[in-house]
Coordinates of C-alpha atoms in Angstrom, one line a residue:
M1 CA 0.0 0.0 0.0
N2 CA 1.8 3.1 -1.3
I3 CA 1.0 6.4 0.6
K4 CA 1.1 8.4 -2.6
N5 CA -2.2 6.7 -3.6
K6 CA -3.9 7.5 -0.4
D7 CA -6.2 10.4 0.5
L8 CA -5.1 11.4 4.0
N9 CA -8.2 13.7 4.3
L10 CA -10.2 10.5 4.7
L11 CA -8.4 10.0 8.1
L12 CA -9.8 13.3 9.2
L13 CA -13.3 12.2 8.0
F14 CA -12.9 9.0 10.1
K15 CA -11.9 11.1 13.2
V16 CA -14.9 13.4 12.9
L17 CA -17.4 10.6 12.2
Y18 CA -16.0 8.6 15.2
E19 CA -16.3 11.6 17.5
E20 CA -19.8 12.7 16.3
L21 CA -21.4 9.4 15.3
N22 CA -23.9 11.6 13.4
V23 CA -23.8 12.4 9.7
S24 CA -25.3 15.9 10.0
S25 CA -23.0 16.9 12.8
A26 CA -20.0 15.6 11.0
A27 CA -20.9 17.4 7.8
N28 CA -21.3 20.7 9.7
R29 CA -17.9 20.2 11.3
L30 CA -16.2 19.5 8.0
N31 CA -18.2 22.2 6.1
L32 CA -19.5 19.6 3.7
S33 CA -23.0 18.9 2.3
Q34 CA -24.4 15.5 3.3
P35 CA -24.1 14.1 -0.2
A36 CA -20.5 15.2 -0.4
L37 CA -19.8 13.6 3.0
S38 CA -21.6 10.4 1.9
H39 CA -19.4 10.3 -1.2
K40 CA -16.2 10.6 0.9
L41 CA -17.6 8.0 3.4
N42 CA -17.9 5.5 0.5
K43 CA -14.3 6.1 -0.4
L44 CA -13.3 5.6 3.2
R45 CA -15.2 2.3 3.4
H46 CA -13.5 1.1 0.2
E47 CA -10.1 2.2 1.5
F48 CA -10.5 -0.1 4.6
A49 CA -12.8 -2.7 3.0
D50 CA -15.3 -2.3 5.9
P51 CA -18.5 -0.3 6.5
L52 CA -16.8 1.3 9.5
F53 CA -20.0 3.3 10.5
V54 CA -23.5 1.9 10.2
R55 CA -26.8 3.3 11.1
A56 CA -28.1 2.8 14.6
A57 CA -31.2 3.9 16.6
R58 CA -29.6 7.3 17.1
G59 CA -27.1 8.3 14.4
L60 CA -24.2 5.9 13.6
T61 CA -22.4 3.2 15.5
P62 CA -18.8 2.1 14.7
T63 CA -18.1 -1.4 13.5
P64 CA -15.5 -3.6 15.4
K65 CA -12.9 -2.7 12.8
A66 CA -13.5 1.0 13.2
I67 CA -13.1 0.6 17.0
N68 CA -9.9 -1.4 16.5
I69 CA -8.2 1.2 14.3
S70 CA -9.6 4.3 15.9
A71 CA -6.9 4.9 18.5
E72 CA -4.1 4.9 15.8
I73 CA -6.1 7.1 13.4
L74 CA -7.0 9.6 16.0
Q75 CA -3.4 9.9 17.1
L76 CA -2.2 10.3 13.5
V77 CA -4.7 13.1 12.8
S78 CA -3.9 14.8 16.1
S79 CA -0.2 14.7 15.3
L80 CA -0.8 16.1 11.8
E81 CA -3.0 18.9 13.2
G82 CA -0.3 19.7 15.8
F83 CA 2.4 19.7 13.1
Y84 CA 0.5 22.2 10.8
Q85 CA -0.4 24.4 13.7
H86 CA 3.3 24.6 14.6
Q87 CA 4.4 25.2 11.0
S88 CA 1.8 28.0 10.5
G89 CA 2.7 29.7 13.7
T90 CA -1.0 29.6 14.8
D91 CA -1.5 30.7 18.4
F92 CA -3.6 27.9 19.7
L93 CA -4.4 29.8 22.9
T94 CA -6.5 32.3 20.9
Q95 CA -8.7 29.6 19.3
A96 CA -12.2 28.7 20.6
D97 CA -12.2 25.1 22.0
R98 CA -13.8 23.0 24.7
L99 CA -11.8 21.0 27.2
V100 CA -13.5 18.2 29.2
I101 CA -11.9 16.9 32.4
Y102 CA -13.3 14.0 34.4
S103 CA -12.4 14.2 38.1
T104 CA -13.8 14.6 41.6
D105 CA -15.3 17.4 43.7
Y106 CA -12.0 17.5 45.7
I107 CA -9.9 18.1 42.6
E108 CA -12.3 20.7 41.3
S109 CA -12.0 22.6 44.6
V110 CA -8.2 22.7 44.6
L111 CA -7.6 23.1 40.9
L112 CA -10.4 25.3 39.4
P113 CA -9.9 28.6 41.2
D114 CA -6.4 29.0 39.8
L115 CA -7.0 27.2 36.5
L116 CA -10.1 29.3 35.6
A117 CA -8.1 32.4 36.3
L118 CA -5.3 31.1 34.1
L119 CA -7.7 30.3 31.2
A120 CA -9.3 33.7 31.4
E121 CA -5.9 35.3 31.1
Q122 CA -4.2 33.1 28.5
A123 CA -6.9 31.2 26.6
P124 CA -10.1 33.2 27.0
Q125 CA -11.9 31.4 24.1
V126 CA -11.6 28.0 25.8
Q127 CA -14.5 26.5 27.7
L128 CA -13.9 24.1 30.5
V129 CA -16.3 21.3 31.4
M130 CA -15.9 19.2 34.5
R131 CA -17.5 15.8 34.9
H132 CA -17.6 13.3 37.7
T133 CA -15.3 10.4 37.2
Q134 CA -17.6 8.0 39.2
G135 CA -14.8 6.1 40.7
T136 CA -13.4 4.5 37.5
L137 CA -11.2 5.6 34.6
P138 CA -13.4 7.0 31.8
K139 CA -11.6 4.8 29.3
Q140 CA -14.2 4.9 26.5
Q141 CA -14.7 8.7 26.8
L142 CA -10.9 9.2 26.6
E143 CA -10.7 7.0 23.5
R144 CA -13.6 8.6 21.7
G145 CA -12.7 12.2 22.5
D146 CA -15.5 12.9 24.9
C147 CA -12.9 13.4 27.7
D148 CA -9.6 15.2 27.3
L149 CA -8.1 14.5 30.7
A150 CA -8.9 12.4 33.8
I151 CA -7.6 13.3 37.2
A152 CA -7.9 11.2 40.4
G153 CA -6.1 9.0 42.8
F154 CA -7.6 5.6 42.0
Y155 CA -6.8 4.8 38.4
R156 CA -5.0 1.5 38.0
D157 CA -3.8 -0.8 35.2
L158 CA -3.9 1.7 32.3
P159 CA -4.0 0.4 28.8
E160 CA -0.9 0.8 26.6
S161 CA -2.5 3.7 24.6
F162 CA -2.8 5.9 27.8
Y163 CA -0.4 8.2 29.4
Q164 CA -0.2 9.3 33.0
Q165 CA 1.6 11.9 35.1
K166 CA 1.9 12.0 38.8
L167 CA 0.6 15.2 40.4
Q168 CA 0.5 14.7 44.2
T169 CA 1.2 12.0 46.7
E170 CA -1.1 12.0 49.8
D171 CA -1.4 10.2 53.1
F172 CA -4.6 9.3 54.9
V173 CA -5.6 11.0 58.2
V174 CA -8.7 10.9 60.4
L175 CA -10.9 13.9 60.8
M176 CA -13.2 14.4 63.9
R177 CA -14.9 17.2 65.8
S178 CA -13.4 18.5 69.0
Q179 CA -16.5 17.2 71.0
H180 CA -16.0 13.6 69.8
P181 CA -15.6 11.1 72.7
F182 CA -12.2 10.1 71.4
A183 CA -11.0 13.7 70.9
K184 CA -9.0 13.8 74.2
Q185 CA -7.3 10.5 73.9
Q186 CA -4.9 8.8 71.5
L187 CA -6.8 7.3 68.6
D188 CA -5.6 3.7 68.6
L189 CA -6.8 0.9 66.5
D190 CA -9.4 -0.4 69.1
S191 CA -11.0 3.1 69.5
Y192 CA -11.0 3.5 65.7
C193 CA -13.0 0.2 65.2
Q194 CA -15.4 1.1 68.0
A195 CA -16.3 4.5 66.5
R196 CA -18.9 5.2 63.8
H197 CA -17.5 6.2 60.4
L198 CA -18.5 8.1 57.3
V199 CA -17.0 7.0 54.0
T200 CA -16.8 8.5 50.5
T201 CA -18.1 6.0 48.0
L202 CA -18.1 7.0 44.3
T203 CA -19.5 3.6 43.3
G204 CA -21.9 2.9 46.2
D205 CA -19.7 0.2 47.7
L206 CA -19.1 0.7 51.5
D207 CA -16.3 -1.8 51.6
G208 CA -13.4 0.5 50.9
L209 CA -9.6 0.4 51.2
V210 CA -9.7 0.9 55.0
D211 CA -12.2 -2.0 55.4
Q212 CA -10.1 -4.3 53.2
E213 CA -7.0 -3.5 55.3
L214 CA -8.8 -4.1 58.6
A215 CA -10.1 -7.4 57.3
K216 CA -6.6 -8.7 56.9
S217 CA -6.3 -8.6 60.7
G218 CA -9.8 -9.9 61.3
L219 CA -11.1 -6.4 62.2
A220 CA -14.0 -4.2 61.1
R221 CA -15.3 -0.7 61.6
Q222 CA -18.8 0.6 61.9
V223 CA -19.8 2.5 58.8
C224 CA -22.9 4.5 59.3
A225 CA -23.2 6.3 56.0
G226 CA -21.6 6.5 52.5
L227 CA -21.5 9.8 50.7
S228 CA -20.9 10.5 47.0
G229 CA -18.3 13.3 47.4
F230 CA -15.0 14.0 49.2
L231 CA -15.9 17.5 50.6
S232 CA -19.4 17.2 52.0
P233 CA -18.6 14.6 54.7
A234 CA -16.5 17.2 56.6
H235 CA -19.6 19.3 57.2
I236 CA -21.3 16.2 58.7
V237 CA -18.3 15.4 60.9
A238 CA -18.5 18.9 62.4
K239 CA -22.0 18.1 63.9
N240 CA -21.8 14.4 64.6
D241 CA -19.7 11.9 66.6
V242 CA -18.3 10.2 63.5
L243 CA -14.8 9.8 62.1
L244 CA -13.8 10.5 58.5
T245 CA -10.7 8.8 57.0
C246 CA -9.6 11.0 54.2
L247 CA -6.6 12.5 52.4
G248 CA -4.6 14.9 54.4
S249 CA -5.3 17.9 52.1
V250 CA -9.1 17.2 52.3
A251 CA -8.8 17.3 56.1
E252 CA -6.8 20.6 55.9
I253 CA -9.4 22.2 53.7
A254 CA -12.1 21.2 56.2
Q255 CA -10.1 22.4 59.2
Q256 CA -9.5 25.8 57.5
A257 CA -13.3 26.2 57.1
N258 CA -14.0 24.9 60.7
P259 CA -11.0 25.3 63.1
E260 CA -12.7 23.2 65.7
L261 CA -12.2 20.1 63.6
L262 CA -9.3 17.9 64.7
I263 CA -6.9 15.9 62.5
R264 CA -5.4 12.7 63.8
A265 CA -3.0 10.1 62.4
C266 CA -4.8 7.1 60.9
P267 CA -4.1 4.0 63.1
V268 CA -4.7 1.7 60.1
P269 CA -1.6 1.3 57.9
L270 CA -2.7 2.5 54.5
P271 CA -0.7 3.0 51.3
Q272 CA -0.2 6.5 50.0
V273 CA -2.5 7.7 47.3
Q274 CA -0.9 9.0 44.1
I275 CA -3.1 11.5 42.3
S276 CA -2.4 11.5 38.6
Q277 CA -3.6 13.0 35.4
V278 CA -4.4 10.5 32.6
W279 CA -4.9 11.1 28.9
H280 CA -5.2 9.1 25.7
S281 CA -2.5 9.0 23.0
R282 CA -4.9 10.7 20.6
T283 CA -4.3 14.0 22.5
Q284 CA -0.6 13.5 23.2
D285 CA 0.5 16.0 20.5
D286 CA -2.4 18.4 20.5
P287 CA -0.8 21.8 21.5
L288 CA -3.7 23.1 23.6
R289 CA -4.2 19.9 25.5
R290 CA -0.5 19.5 26.1
W291 CA -0.5 23.1 27.4
L292 CA -3.4 22.3 29.7
R293 CA -1.6 19.3 31.2
Q294 CA 1.5 21.4 31.8
Q295 CA -0.5 24.1 33.6
I296 CA -2.3 21.6 35.8
H297 CA 1.0 19.9 36.7
Q298 CA 2.5 23.2 37.7
L299 CA -0.6 24.3 39.7
L300 CA -0.9 21.1 41.7
V301 CA 2.8 20.4 42.2
H302 CA 4.2 23.9 42.6
G303 CA 1.3 26.3 43.0
P304 CA 0.1 29.3 40.8
Q305 CA 3.2 31.4 41.5
Q306 CA 5.3 29.0 39.5
I307 CA 3.2 29.0 36.3
T308 CA 5.1 29.8 33.1
N309 CA 4.0 30.2 29.6

């Protein structure tokens, strides 16, 4: 297969169709009439000897072959777009775009105040959309372009086509109110197991890392409630005799808002949590998304005072 006989614009057509899964939307993005798009789609299907996109209840659905080749095609097109932007000297920070980040309420609270100010100053035409990661890596959304970046501390076993960068390493601590019965004594393992606990559960499962570690020693704690976020439990701790095992920075944020809250060392030996940002190879070379990752790394590792263009 000689490249001189290939129409590389068909790869762009594949990318847009894969992201939109709708003929009308794809035609609008490519500034083509629907008949012209259909003609190009027939050429694309002939090129790969496969229908690639077939009609579904709503729009189009990719065939198994389209899914199989999508990651490589999306990365190729992204690299080509980045190359031509660089060659033309286009200032990508002045272009209108939308960036989608999957994360948690905790990451939003520590990242967005400075990140939004940075975008307003340096990339004012960029819209930022935050979505909840729901306790798992948004693999399909990253592959399909519905998500540009995922940030959390619980992503494991990434596929080969994904990149990750460490942002923070955190220890677990225990948060309680100053009126808690255990507030004036050392919080040992027995007291910890006797107390009532709140847990953050993004999946609805109350058997978390702490419970799994306790079970290794034949122990258990009393979980009275599971909440869907990392920040709201601190408000409940302030008014109830419950313990919250959380990341140290989460406890510090809570204590700043309510100085009467106490932070204690966690008596359960738990591994540190590594908060990372994860992205798909399709956006590896995109200049705007590469810039976004650099700024987020600087903000969460060094703080806003260290940001550079």
